[in-house]
mmCIF file with all atom_site columns, C-alpha atoms and ligand atoms in Angstrom:
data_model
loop_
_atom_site.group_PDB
_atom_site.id
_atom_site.type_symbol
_atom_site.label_atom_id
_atom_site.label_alt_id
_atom_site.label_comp_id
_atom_site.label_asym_id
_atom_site.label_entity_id
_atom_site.label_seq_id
_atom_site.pdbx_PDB_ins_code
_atom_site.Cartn_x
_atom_site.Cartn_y
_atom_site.Cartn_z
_atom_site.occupancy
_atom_site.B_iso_or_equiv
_atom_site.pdbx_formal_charge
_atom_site.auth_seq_id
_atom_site.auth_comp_id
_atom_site.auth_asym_id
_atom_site.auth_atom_id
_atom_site.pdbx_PDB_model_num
ATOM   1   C  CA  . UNK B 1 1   ? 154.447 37.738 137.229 1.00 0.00 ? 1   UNK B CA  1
ATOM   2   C  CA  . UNK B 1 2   ? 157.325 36.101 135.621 1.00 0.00 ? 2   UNK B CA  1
ATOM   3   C  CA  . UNK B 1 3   ? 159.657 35.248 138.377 1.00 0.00 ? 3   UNK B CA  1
ATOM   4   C  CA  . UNK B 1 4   ? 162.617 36.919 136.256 1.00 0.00 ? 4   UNK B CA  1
ATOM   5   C  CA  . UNK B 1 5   ? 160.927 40.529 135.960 1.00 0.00 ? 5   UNK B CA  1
ATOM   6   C  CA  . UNK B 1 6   ? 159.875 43.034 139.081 1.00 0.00 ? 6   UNK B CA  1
ATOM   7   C  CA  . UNK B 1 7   ? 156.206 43.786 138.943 1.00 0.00 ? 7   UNK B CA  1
ATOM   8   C  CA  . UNK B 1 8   ? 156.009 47.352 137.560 1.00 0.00 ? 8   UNK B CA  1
ATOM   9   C  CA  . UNK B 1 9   ? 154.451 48.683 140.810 1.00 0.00 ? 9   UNK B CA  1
ATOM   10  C  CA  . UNK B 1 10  ? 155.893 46.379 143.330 1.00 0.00 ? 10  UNK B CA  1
ATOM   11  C  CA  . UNK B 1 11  ? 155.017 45.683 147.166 1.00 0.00 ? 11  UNK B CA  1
ATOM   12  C  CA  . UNK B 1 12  ? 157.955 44.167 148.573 1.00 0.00 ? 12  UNK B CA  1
ATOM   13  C  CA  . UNK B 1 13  ? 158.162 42.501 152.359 1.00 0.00 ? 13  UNK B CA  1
ATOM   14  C  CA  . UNK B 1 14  ? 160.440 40.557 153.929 1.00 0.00 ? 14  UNK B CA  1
ATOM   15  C  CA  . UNK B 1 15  ? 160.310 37.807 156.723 1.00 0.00 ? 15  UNK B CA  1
ATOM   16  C  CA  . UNK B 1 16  ? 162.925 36.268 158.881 1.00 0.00 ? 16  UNK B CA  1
ATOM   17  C  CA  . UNK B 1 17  ? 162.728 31.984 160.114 1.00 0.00 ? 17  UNK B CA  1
ATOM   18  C  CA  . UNK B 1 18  ? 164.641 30.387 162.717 1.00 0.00 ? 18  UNK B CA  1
ATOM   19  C  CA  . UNK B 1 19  ? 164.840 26.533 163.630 1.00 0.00 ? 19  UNK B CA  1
ATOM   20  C  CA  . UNK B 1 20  ? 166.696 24.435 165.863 1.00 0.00 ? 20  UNK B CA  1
ATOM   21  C  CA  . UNK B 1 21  ? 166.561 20.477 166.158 1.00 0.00 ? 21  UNK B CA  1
ATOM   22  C  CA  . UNK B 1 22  ? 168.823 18.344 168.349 1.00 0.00 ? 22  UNK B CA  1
ATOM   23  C  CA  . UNK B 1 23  ? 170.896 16.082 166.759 1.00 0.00 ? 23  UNK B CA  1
ATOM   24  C  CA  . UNK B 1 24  ? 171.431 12.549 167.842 1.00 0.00 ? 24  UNK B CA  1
ATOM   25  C  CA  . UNK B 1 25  ? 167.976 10.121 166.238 1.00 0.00 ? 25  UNK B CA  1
ATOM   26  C  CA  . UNK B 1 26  ? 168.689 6.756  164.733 1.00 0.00 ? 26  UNK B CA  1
ATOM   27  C  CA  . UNK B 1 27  ? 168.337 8.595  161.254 1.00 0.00 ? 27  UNK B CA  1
ATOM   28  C  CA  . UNK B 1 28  ? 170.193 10.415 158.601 1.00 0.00 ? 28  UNK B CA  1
ATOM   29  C  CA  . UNK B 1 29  ? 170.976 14.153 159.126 1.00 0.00 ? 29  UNK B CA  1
ATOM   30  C  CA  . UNK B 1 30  ? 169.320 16.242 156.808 1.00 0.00 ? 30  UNK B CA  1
ATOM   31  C  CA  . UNK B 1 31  ? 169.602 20.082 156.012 1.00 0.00 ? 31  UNK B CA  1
ATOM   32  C  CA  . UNK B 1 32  ? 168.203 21.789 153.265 1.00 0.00 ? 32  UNK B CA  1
ATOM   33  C  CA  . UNK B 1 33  ? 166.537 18.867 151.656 1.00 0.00 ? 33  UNK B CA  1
ATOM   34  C  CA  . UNK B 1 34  ? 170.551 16.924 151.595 1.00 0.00 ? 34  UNK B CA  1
ATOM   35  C  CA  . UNK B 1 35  ? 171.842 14.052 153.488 1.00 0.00 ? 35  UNK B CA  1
ATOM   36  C  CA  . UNK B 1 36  ? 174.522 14.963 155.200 1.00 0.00 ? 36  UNK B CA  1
ATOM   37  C  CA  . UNK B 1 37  ? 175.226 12.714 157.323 1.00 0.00 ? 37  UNK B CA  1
ATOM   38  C  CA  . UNK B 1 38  ? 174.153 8.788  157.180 1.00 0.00 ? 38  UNK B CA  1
ATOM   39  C  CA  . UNK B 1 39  ? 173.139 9.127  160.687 1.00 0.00 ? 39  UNK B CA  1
ATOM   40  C  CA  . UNK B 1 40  ? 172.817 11.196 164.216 1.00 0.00 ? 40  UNK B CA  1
ATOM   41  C  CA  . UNK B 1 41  ? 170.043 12.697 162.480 1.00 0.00 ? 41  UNK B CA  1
ATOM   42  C  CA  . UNK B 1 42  ? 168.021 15.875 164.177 1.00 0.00 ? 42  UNK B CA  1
ATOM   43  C  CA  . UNK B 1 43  ? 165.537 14.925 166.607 1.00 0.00 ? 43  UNK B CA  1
ATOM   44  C  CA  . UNK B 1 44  ? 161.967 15.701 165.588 1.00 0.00 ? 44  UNK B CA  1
ATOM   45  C  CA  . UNK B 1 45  ? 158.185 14.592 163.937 1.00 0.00 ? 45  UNK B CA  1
ATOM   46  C  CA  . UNK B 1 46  ? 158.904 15.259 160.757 1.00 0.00 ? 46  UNK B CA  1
ATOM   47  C  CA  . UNK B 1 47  ? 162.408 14.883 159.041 1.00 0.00 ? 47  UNK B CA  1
ATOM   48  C  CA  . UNK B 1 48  ? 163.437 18.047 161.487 1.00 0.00 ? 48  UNK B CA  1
ATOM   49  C  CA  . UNK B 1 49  ? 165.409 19.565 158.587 1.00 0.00 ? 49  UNK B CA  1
ATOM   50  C  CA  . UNK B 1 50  ? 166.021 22.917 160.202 1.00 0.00 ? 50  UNK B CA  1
ATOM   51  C  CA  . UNK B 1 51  ? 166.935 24.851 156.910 1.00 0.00 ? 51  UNK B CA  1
ATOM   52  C  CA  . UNK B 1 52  ? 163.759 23.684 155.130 1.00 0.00 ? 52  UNK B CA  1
ATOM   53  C  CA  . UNK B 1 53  ? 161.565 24.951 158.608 1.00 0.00 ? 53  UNK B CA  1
ATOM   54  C  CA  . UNK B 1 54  ? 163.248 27.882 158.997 1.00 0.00 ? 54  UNK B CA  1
ATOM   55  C  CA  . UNK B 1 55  ? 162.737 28.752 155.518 1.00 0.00 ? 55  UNK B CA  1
ATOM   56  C  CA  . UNK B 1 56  ? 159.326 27.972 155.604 1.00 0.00 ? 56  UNK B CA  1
ATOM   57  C  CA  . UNK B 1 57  ? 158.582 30.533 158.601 1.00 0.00 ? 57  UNK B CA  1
ATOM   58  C  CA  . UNK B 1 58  ? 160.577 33.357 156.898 1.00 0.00 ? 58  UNK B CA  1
ATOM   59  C  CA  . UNK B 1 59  ? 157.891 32.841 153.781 1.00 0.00 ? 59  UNK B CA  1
ATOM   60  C  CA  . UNK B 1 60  ? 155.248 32.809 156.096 1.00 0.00 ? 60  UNK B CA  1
ATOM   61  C  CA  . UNK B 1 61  ? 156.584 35.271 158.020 1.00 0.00 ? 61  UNK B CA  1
ATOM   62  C  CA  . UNK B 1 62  ? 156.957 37.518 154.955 1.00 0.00 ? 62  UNK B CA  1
ATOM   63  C  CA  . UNK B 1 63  ? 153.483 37.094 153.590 1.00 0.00 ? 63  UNK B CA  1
ATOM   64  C  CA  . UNK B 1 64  ? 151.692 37.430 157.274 1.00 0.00 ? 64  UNK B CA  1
ATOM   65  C  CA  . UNK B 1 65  ? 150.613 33.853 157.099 1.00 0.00 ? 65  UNK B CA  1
ATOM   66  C  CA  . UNK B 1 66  ? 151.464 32.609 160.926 1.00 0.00 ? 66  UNK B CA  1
ATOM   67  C  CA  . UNK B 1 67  ? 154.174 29.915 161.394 1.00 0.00 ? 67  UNK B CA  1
ATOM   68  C  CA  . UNK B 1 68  ? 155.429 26.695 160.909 1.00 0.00 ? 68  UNK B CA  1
ATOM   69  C  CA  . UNK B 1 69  ? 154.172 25.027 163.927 1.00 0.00 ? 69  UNK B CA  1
ATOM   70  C  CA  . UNK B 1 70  ? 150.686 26.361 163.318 1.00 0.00 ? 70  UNK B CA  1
ATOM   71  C  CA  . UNK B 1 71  ? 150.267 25.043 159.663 1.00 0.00 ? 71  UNK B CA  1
ATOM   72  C  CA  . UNK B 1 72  ? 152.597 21.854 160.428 1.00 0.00 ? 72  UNK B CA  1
ATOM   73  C  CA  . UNK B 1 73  ? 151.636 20.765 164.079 1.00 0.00 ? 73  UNK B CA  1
ATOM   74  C  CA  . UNK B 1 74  ? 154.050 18.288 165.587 1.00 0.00 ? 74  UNK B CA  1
ATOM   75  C  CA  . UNK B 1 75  ? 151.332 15.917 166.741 1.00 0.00 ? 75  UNK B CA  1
ATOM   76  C  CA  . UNK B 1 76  ? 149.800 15.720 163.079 1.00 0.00 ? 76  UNK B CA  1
ATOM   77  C  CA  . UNK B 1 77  ? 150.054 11.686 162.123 1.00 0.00 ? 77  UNK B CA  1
ATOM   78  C  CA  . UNK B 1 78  ? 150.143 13.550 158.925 1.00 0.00 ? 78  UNK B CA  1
ATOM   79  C  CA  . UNK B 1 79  ? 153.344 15.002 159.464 1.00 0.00 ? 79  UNK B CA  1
ATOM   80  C  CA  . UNK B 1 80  ? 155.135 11.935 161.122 1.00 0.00 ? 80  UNK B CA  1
ATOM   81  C  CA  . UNK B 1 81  ? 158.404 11.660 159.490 1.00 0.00 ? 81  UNK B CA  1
ATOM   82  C  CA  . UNK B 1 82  ? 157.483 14.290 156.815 1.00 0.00 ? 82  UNK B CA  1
ATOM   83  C  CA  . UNK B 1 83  ? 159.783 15.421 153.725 1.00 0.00 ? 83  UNK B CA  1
ATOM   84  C  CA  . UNK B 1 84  ? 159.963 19.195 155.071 1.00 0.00 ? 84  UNK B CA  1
ATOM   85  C  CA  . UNK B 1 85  ? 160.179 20.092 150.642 1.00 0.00 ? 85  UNK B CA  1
ATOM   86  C  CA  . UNK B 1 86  ? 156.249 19.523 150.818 1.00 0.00 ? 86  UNK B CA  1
ATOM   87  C  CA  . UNK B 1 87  ? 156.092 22.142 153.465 1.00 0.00 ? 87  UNK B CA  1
ATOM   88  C  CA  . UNK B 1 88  ? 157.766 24.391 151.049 1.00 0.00 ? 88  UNK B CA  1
ATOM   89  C  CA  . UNK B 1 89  ? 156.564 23.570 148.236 1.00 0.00 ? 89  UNK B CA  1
ATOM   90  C  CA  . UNK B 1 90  ? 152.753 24.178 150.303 1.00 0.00 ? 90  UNK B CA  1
ATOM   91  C  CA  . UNK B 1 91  ? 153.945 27.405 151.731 1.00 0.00 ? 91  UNK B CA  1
ATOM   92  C  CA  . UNK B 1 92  ? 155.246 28.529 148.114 1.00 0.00 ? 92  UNK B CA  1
ATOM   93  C  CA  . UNK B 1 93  ? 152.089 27.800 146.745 1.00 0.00 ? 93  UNK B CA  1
ATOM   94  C  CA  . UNK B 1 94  ? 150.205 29.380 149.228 1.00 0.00 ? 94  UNK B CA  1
ATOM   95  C  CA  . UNK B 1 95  ? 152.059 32.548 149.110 1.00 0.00 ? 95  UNK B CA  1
ATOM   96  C  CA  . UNK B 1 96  ? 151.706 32.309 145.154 1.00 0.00 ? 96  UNK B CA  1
ATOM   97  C  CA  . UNK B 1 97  ? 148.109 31.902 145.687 1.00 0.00 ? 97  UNK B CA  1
ATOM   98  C  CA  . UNK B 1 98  ? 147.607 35.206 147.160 1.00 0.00 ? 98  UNK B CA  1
ATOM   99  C  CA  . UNK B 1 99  ? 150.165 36.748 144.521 1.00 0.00 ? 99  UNK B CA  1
ATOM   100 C  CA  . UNK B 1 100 ? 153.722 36.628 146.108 1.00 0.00 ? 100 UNK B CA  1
ATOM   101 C  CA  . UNK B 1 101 ? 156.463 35.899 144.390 1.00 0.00 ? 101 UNK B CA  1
ATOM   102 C  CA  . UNK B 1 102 ? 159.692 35.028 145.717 1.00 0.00 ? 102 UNK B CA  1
ATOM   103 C  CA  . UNK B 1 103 ? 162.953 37.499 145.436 1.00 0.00 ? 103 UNK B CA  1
ATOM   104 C  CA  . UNK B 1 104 ? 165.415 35.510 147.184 1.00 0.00 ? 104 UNK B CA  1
ATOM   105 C  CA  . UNK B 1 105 ? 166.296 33.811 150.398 1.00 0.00 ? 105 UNK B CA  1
ATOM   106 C  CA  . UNK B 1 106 ? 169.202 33.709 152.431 1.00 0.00 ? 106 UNK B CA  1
ATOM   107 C  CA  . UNK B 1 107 ? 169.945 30.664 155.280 1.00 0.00 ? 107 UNK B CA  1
ATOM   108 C  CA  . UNK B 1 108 ? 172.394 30.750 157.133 1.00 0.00 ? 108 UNK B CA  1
ATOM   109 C  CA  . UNK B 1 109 ? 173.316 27.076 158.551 1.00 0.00 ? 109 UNK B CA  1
ATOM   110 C  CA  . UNK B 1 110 ? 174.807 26.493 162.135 1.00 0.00 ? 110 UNK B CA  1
ATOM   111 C  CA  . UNK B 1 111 ? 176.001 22.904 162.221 1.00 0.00 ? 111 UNK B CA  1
ATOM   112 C  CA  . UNK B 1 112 ? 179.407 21.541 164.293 1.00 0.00 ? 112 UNK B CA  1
ATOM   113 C  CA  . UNK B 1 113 ? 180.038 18.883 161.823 1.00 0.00 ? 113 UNK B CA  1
ATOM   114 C  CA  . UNK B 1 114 ? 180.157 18.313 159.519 1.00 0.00 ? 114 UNK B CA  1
ATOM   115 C  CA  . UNK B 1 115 ? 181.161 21.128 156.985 1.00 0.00 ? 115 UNK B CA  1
ATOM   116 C  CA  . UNK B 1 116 ? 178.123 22.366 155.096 1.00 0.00 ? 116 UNK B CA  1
ATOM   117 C  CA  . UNK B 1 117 ? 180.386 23.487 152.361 1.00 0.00 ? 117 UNK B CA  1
ATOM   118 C  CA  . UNK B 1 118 ? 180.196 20.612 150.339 1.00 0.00 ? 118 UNK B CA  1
ATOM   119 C  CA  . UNK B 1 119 ? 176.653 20.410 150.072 1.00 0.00 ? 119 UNK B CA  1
ATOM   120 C  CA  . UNK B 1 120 ? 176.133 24.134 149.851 1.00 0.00 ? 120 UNK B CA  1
ATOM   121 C  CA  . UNK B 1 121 ? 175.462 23.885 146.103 1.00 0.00 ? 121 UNK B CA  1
ATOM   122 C  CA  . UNK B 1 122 ? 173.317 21.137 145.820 1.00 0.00 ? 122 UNK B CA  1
ATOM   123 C  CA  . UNK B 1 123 ? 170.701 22.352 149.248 1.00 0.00 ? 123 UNK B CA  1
ATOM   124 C  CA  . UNK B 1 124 ? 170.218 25.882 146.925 1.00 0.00 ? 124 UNK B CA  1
ATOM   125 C  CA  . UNK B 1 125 ? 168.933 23.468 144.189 1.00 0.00 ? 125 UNK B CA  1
ATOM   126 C  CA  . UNK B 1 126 ? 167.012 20.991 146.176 1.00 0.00 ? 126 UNK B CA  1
ATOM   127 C  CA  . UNK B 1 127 ? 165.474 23.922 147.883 1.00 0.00 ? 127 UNK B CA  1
ATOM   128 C  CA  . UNK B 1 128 ? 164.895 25.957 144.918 1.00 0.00 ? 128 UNK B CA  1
ATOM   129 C  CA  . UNK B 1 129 ? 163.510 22.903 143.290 1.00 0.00 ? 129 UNK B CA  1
ATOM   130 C  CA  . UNK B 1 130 ? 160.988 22.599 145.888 1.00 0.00 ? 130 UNK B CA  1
ATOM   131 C  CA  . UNK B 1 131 ? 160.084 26.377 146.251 1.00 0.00 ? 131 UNK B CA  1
ATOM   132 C  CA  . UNK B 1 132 ? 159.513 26.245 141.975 1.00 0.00 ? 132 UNK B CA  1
ATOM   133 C  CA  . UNK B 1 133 ? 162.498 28.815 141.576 1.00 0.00 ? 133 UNK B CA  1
ATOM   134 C  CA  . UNK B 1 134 ? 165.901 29.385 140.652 1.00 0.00 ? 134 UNK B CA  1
ATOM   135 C  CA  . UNK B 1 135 ? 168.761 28.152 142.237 1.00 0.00 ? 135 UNK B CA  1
ATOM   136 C  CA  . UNK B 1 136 ? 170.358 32.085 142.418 1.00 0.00 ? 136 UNK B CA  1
ATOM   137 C  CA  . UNK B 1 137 ? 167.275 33.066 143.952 1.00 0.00 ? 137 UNK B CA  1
ATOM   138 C  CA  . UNK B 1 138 ? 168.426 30.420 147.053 1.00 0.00 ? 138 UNK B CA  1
ATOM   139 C  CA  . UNK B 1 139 ? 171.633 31.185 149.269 1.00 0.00 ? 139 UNK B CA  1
ATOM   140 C  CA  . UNK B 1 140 ? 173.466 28.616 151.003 1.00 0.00 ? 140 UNK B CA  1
ATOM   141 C  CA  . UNK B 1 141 ? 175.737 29.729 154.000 1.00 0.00 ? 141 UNK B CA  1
ATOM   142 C  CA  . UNK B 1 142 ? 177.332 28.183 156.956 1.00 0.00 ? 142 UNK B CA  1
ATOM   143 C  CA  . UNK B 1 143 ? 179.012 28.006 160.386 1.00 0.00 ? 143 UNK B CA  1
ATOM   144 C  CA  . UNK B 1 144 ? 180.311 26.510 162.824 1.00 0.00 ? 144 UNK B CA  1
ATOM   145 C  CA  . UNK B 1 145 ? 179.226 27.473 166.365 1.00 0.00 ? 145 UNK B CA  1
ATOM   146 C  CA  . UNK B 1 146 ? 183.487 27.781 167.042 1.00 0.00 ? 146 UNK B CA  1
ATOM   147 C  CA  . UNK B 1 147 ? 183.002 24.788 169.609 1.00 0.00 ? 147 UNK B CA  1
ATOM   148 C  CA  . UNK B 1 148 ? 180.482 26.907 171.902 1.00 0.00 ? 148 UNK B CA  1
ATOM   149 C  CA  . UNK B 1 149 ? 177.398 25.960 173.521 1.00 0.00 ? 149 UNK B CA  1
ATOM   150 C  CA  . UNK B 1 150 ? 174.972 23.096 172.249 1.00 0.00 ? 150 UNK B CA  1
ATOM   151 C  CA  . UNK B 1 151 ? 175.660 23.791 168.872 1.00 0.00 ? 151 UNK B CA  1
ATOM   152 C  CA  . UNK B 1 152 ? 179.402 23.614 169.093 1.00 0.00 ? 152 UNK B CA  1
ATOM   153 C  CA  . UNK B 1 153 ? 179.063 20.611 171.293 1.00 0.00 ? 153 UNK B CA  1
ATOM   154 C  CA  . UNK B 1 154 ? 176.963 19.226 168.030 1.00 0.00 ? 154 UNK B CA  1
ATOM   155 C  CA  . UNK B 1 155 ? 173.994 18.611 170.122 1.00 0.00 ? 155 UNK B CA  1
ATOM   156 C  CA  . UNK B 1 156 ? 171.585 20.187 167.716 1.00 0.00 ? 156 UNK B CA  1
ATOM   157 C  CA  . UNK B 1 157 ? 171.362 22.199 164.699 1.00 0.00 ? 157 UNK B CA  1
ATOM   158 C  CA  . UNK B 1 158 ? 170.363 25.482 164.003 1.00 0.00 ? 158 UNK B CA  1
ATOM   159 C  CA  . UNK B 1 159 ? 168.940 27.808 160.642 1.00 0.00 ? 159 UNK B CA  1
ATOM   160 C  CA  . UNK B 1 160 ? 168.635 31.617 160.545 1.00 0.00 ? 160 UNK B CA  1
ATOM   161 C  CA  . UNK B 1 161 ? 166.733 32.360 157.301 1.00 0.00 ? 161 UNK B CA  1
ATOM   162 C  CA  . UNK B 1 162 ? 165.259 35.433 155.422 1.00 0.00 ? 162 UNK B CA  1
ATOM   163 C  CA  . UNK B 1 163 ? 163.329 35.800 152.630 1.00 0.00 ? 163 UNK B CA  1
ATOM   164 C  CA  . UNK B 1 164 ? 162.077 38.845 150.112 1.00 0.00 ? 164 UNK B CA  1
ATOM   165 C  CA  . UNK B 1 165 ? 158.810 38.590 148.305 1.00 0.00 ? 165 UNK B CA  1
ATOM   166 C  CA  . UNK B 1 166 ? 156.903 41.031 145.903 1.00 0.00 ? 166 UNK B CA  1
ATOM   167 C  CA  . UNK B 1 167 ? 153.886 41.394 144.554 1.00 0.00 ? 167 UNK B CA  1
ATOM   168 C  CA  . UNK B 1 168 ? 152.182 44.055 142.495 1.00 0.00 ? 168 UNK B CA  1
ATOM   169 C  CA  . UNK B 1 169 ? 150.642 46.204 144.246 1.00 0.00 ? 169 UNK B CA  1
HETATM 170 MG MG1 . LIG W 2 .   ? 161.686 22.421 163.086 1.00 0.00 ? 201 LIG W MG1 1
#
């Protein structure tokens, strides 16, 4: 399937991803495949970039292929410091293996500081770089956590992510 045309009998399903990583390693922060911060970077085995995990178990999630911490274990050597696009670019191909194609995805970013804004533009094309599609198929959003809890106190970052996929049927 082209990924600019539907299939002509079309079997759609949808999957939603959530991530959280403390914040506070000897590391740049990274979200969505962007630095964002030269350092208090999230805590984690890999490069902890909660957009690209969270997207990763939405895809799953949408093509009934278990989750993140399943395919990616956290005591893999393999994984040790890992650029979180090869997950996605994996989990894309593995979808596209068994005939998905993405529709779009939607993340929604929950991050004290600092502003996600700015960066907004360029995670939809690093992601959609890594996933093999198109920028507009990739939304960018953020908030604050207004100051509340863990994430307000910027102890950690969060991702809430959904994604559509179709296939003909
Ligand atoms: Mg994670």
């Amino acid at each position: 399937m082209s990924r600019h045309t539907a299939p002509a009998s079309p079997e759609y399903r949808v999957g939603s991803g959530y991530d959280l990583h403390r914040l506070g390693a000897a590391r740049p922060l990274r979200i969505g495949g962007v630095e964002v911060a030269p350092s208090g970077g999230a805590v984690g085995h890999s490069d902890a970039d909660v957009a690209l995990h969270a997207l990763v178990d939405a895809l799953l999630g949408a093509a009934g292929m278990g989750d993140i911490g399943r395919r990616y274990p956290d005591d893999d050597p393999a994984n040790l410091n890992a650029d979180s696009a090869r997950f996605a670019a994996e989990t894309m191909a593995e979808l596209r293996a068994d005939g998905w194609e993405l529709v779009n995805a939607d993340l929604t970013i929950v991050l004290q500081r600092p502003k996600i804004a700015p960066f907004a533009a360029a995670m939809q094309a690093s992601i959609a770089a890594a996933l093999g599609t198109l920028p507009q198929r990739v939304s960018v959003k953020a908030k604050t956590n207004e100051g509340v809890d863990a994430l307000g106190a910027g102890a950690a970052a969060a991702c809430h992510a959904v994604a559509l996929v179709v296939r003909e049927r």
